[in-house]
mmCIF file of C-alpha atoms in Angstrom:
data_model
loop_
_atom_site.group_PDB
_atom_site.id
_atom_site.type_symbol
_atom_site.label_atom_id
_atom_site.label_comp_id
_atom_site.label_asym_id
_atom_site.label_seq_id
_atom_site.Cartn_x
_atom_site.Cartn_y
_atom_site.Cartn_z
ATOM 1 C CA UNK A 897 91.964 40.013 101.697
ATOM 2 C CA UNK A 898 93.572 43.527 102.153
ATOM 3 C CA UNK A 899 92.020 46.901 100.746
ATOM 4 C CA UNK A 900 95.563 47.725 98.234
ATOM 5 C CA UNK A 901 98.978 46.840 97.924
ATOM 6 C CA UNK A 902 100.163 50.853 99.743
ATOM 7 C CA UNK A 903 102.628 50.629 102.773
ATOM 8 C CA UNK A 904 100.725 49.735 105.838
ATOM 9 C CA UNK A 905 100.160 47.971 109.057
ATOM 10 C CA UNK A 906 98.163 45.496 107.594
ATOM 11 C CA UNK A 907 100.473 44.875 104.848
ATOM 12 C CA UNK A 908 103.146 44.076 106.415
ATOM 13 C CA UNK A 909 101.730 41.821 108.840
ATOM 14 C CA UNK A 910 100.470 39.369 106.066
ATOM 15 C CA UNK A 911 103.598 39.886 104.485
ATOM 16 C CA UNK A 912 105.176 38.598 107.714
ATOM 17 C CA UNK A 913 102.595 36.031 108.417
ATOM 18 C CA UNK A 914 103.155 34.122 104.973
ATOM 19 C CA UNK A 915 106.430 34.142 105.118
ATOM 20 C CA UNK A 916 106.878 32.968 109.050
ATOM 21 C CA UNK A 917 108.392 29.352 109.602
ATOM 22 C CA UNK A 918 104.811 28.489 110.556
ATOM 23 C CA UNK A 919 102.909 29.298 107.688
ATOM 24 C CA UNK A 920 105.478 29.588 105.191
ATOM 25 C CA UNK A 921 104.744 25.790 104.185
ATOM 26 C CA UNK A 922 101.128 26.750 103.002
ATOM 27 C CA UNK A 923 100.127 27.958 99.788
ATOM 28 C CA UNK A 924 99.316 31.903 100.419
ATOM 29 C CA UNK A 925 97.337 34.472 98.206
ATOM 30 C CA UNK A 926 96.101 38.109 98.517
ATOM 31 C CA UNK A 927 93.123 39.383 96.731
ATOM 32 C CA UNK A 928 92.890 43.239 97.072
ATOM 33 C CA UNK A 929 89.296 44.869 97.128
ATOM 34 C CA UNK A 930 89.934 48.445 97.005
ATOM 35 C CA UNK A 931 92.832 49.465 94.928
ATOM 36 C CA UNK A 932 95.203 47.239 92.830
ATOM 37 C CA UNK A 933 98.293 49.321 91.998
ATOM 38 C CA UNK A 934 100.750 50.511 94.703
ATOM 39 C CA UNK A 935 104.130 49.562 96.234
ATOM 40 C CA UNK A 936 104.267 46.560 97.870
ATOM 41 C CA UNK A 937 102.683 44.498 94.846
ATOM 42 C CA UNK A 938 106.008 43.422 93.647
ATOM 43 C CA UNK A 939 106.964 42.692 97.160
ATOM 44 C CA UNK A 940 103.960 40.615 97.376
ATOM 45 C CA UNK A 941 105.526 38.226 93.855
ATOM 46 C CA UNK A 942 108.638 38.502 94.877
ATOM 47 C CA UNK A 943 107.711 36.587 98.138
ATOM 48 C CA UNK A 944 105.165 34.115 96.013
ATOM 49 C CA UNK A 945 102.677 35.276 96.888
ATOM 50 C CA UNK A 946 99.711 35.087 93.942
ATOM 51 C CA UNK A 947 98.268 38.456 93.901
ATOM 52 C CA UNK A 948 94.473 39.620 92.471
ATOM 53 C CA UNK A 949 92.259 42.339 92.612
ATOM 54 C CA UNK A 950 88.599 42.086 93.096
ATOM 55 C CA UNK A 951 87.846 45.897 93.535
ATOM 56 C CA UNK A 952 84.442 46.201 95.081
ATOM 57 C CA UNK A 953 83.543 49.012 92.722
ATOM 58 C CA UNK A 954 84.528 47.496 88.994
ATOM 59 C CA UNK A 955 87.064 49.758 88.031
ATOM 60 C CA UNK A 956 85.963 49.644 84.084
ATOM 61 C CA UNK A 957 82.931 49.731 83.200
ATOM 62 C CA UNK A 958 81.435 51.905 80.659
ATOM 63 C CA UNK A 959 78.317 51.517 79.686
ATOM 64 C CA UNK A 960 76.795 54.977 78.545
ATOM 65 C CA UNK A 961 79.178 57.742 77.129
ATOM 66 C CA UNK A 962 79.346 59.962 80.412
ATOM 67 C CA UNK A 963 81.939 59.605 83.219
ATOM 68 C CA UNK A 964 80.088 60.534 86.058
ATOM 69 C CA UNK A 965 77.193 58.333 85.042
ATOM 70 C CA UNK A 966 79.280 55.523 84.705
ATOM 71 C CA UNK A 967 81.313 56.548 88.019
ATOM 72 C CA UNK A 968 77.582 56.256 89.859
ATOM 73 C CA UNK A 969 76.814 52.900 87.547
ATOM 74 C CA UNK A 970 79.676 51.542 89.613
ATOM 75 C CA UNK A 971 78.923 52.617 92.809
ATOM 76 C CA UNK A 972 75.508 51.549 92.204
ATOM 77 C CA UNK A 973 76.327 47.786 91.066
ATOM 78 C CA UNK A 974 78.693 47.360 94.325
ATOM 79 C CA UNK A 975 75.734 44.322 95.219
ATOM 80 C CA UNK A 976 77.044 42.754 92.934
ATOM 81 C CA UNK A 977 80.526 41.956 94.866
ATOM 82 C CA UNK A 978 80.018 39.244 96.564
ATOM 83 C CA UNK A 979 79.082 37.437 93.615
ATOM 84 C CA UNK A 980 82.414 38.187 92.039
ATOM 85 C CA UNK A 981 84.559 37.769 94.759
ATOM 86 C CA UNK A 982 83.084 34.140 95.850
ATOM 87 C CA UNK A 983 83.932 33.690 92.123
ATOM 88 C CA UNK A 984 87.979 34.675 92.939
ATOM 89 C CA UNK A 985 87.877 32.988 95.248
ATOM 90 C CA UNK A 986 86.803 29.487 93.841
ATOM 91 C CA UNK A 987 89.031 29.905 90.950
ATOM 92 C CA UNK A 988 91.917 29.995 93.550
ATOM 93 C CA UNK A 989 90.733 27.135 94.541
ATOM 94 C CA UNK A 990 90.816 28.782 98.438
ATOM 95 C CA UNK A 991 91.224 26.413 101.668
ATOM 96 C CA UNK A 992 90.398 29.699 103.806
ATOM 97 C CA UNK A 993 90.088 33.466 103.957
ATOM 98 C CA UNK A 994 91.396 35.399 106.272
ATOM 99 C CA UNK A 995 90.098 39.508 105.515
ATOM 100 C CA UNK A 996 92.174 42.868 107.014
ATOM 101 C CA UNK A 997 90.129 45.290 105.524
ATOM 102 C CA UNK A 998 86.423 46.050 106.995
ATOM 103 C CA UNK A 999 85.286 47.815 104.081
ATOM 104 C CA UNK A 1000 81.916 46.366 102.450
ATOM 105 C CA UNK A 1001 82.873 43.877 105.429
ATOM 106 C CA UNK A 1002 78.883 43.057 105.025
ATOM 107 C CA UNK A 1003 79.486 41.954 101.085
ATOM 108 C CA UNK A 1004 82.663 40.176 102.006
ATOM 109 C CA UNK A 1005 81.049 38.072 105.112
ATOM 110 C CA UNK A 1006 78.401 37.117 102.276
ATOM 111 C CA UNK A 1007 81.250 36.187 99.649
ATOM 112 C CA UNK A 1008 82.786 34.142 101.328
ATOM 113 C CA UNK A 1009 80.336 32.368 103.706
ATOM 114 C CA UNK A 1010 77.404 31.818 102.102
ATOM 115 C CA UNK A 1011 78.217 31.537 98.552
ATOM 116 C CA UNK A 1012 82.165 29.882 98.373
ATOM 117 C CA UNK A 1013 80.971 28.479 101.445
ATOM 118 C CA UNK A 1014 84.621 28.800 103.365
ATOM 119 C CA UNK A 1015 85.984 29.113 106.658
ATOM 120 C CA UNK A 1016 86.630 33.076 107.331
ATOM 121 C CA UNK A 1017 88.753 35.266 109.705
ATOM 122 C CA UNK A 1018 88.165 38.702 110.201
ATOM 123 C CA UNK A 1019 90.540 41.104 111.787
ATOM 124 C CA UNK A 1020 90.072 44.377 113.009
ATOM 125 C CA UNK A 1021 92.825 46.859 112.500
ATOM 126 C CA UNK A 1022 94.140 49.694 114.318
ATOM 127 C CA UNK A 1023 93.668 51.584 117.239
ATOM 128 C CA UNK A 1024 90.379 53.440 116.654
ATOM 129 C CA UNK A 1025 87.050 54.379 117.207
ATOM 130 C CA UNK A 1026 83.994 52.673 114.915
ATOM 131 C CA UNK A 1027 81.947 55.103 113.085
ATOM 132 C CA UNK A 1028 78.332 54.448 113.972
ATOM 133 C CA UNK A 1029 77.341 54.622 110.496
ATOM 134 C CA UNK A 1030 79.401 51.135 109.873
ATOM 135 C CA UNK A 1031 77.124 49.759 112.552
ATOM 136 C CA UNK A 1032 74.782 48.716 109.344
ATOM 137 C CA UNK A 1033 77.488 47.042 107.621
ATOM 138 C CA UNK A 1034 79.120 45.334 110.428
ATOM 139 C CA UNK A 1035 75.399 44.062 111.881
ATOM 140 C CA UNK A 1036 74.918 40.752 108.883
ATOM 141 C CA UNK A 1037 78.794 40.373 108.791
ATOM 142 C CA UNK A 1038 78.309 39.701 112.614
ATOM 143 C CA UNK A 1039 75.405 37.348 112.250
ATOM 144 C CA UNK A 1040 76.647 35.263 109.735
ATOM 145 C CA UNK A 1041 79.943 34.929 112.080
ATOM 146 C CA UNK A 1042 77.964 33.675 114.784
ATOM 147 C CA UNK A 1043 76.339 30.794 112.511
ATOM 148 C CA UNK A 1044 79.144 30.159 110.457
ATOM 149 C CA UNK A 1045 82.827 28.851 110.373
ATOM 150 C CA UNK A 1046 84.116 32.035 111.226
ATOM 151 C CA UNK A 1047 85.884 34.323 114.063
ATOM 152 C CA UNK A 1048 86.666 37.857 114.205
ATOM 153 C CA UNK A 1049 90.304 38.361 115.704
ATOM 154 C CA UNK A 1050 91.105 42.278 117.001
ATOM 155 C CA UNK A 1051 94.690 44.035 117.423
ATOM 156 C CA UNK A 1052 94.018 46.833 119.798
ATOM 157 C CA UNK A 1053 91.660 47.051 122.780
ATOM 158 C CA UNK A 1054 89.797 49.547 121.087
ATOM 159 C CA UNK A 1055 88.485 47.833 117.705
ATOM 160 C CA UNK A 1056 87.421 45.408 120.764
ATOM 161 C CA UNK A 1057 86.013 47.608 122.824
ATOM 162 C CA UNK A 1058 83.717 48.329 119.829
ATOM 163 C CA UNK A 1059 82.476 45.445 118.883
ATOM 164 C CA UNK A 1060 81.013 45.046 122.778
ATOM 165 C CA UNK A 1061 79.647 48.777 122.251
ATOM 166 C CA UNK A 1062 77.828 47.947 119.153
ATOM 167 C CA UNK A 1063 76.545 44.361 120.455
ATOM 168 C CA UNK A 1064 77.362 42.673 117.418
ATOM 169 C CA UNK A 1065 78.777 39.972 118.562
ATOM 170 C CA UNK A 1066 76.738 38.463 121.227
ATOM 171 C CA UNK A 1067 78.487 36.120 124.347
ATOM 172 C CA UNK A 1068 82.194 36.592 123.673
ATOM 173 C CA UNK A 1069 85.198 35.065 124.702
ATOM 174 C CA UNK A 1070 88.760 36.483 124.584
ATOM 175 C CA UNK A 1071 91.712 34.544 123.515
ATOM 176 C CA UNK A 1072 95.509 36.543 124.370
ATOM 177 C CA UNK A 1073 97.087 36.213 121.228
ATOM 178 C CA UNK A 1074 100.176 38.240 122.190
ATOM 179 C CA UNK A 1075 102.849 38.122 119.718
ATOM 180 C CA UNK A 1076 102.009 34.417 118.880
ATOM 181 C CA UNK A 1077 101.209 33.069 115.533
ATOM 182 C CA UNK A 1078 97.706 31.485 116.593
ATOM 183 C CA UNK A 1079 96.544 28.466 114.097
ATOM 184 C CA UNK A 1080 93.682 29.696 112.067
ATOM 185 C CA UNK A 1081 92.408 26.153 112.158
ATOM 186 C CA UNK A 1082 92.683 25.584 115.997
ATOM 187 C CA UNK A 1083 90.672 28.939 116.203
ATOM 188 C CA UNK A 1084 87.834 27.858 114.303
ATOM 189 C CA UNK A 1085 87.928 24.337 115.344
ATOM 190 C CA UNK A 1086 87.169 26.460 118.524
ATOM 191 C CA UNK A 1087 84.389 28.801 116.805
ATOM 192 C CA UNK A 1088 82.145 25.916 115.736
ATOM 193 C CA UNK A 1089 82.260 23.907 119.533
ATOM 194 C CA UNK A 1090 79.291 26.941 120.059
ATOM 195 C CA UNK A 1091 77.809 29.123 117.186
ATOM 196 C CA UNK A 1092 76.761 31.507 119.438
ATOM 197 C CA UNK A 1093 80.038 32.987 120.252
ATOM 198 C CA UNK A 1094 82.270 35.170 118.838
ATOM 199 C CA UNK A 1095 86.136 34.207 119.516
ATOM 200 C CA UNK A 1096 88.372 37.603 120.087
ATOM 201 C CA UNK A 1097 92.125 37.207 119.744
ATOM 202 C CA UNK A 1098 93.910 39.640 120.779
ATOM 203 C CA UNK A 1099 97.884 40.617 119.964
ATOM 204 C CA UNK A 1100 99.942 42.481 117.066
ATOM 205 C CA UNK A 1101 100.077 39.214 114.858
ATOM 206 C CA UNK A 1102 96.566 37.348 115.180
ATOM 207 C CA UNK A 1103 95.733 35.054 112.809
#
């Protein structure tokens, strides 16, 4: 899951990640959540890679004849994600999902936990400080991660450094990633020995 197909960090690393000699033998796809037109989307089919878009705020949807009562509509029906996204996601018949993007991070967690019922990832991007005002959104992401098949995985000490801050995560135990392509399945064969941690991988490609 990334937030749109624009240049970035996070882009490029799943980019690089499907197409590594590890992973390049499993069947990869990328459903965007924000935005669904920009420059790498082509990049994305070129490397076959199935691309969709489930934005979390439907980008058509007119229901009375007045665009900024429609625009708030939208914004207003965003509950209604993870419904639609589990949906996606079971039509792509998904093994796993792994999400780079922490927006609506709360509606995601429920997506794809609790209602396709899958094993999830979550990786924290960037070198940054957390907003307290995500603390509300981040707080049931976090609590379904510690009682579900899930980890959260973190490239830079300070998206770390956060998570300990906010005490979302509980007892916590840090795995050095490095530069290493880490086995999403070894990781949460790890998560579920106790469901009260919170496995942290550290390293530029964490997966």
């Amino acid at each position: 899951i990334l937030g749109t197909p624009n240049f970035g960090g996070a882009q490029r690393l799943v980019l690089d990640l499907c197409t590594s000699p590890e992973l390049s033998s499993y069947q990869h796809s990328v459903v965007f959540v924000l935005g669904d037109t920009g420059n790498w989307l082509e990049t994305y089919k070129r490397a076959g890679i199935q691309v969709e878009a489930c934005l979390a705020h439907q980008p058509s949807l007119t229901l009375v004849p007045s665009y900024r009562l429609n625009k708030w509509l939208r914004y207003r029906l965003v509950f209604l994600f993870p419904w639609r996204l589990s949906a996606v996601l079971k039509r792509m018949s998904a093994d796993i999902v792994h999400t780079h993007v922490s927006a609506y991070v709360n509606y995601q967690a429920r997506a794809v936990l609790k209602l396709a019922n899958l094993p999830w990832i979550w990786t924290l991007h960037g070198e940054y400080r957390t907003q307290w005002g995500d603390i509300p959104d981040w707080r049931p992401a976090a609590n379904l991660v510690r009682n579900s098949n899930a980890v959260v995985t973190g490239v830079s000490p300070s998206a770390l450094a956060d998570i300990d801050a906010s005490r979302l995560a509980g007892r916590q135990r840090a795995l050095d990633g490095g530069h290493e392509i880490l086995d999403p399945l070894d990781q949460l064969a790890v998560a579920t020995e106790r469901r009260d941690d919170q496995i942290i991988a550290r390293g530029r490609q964490c997966a």
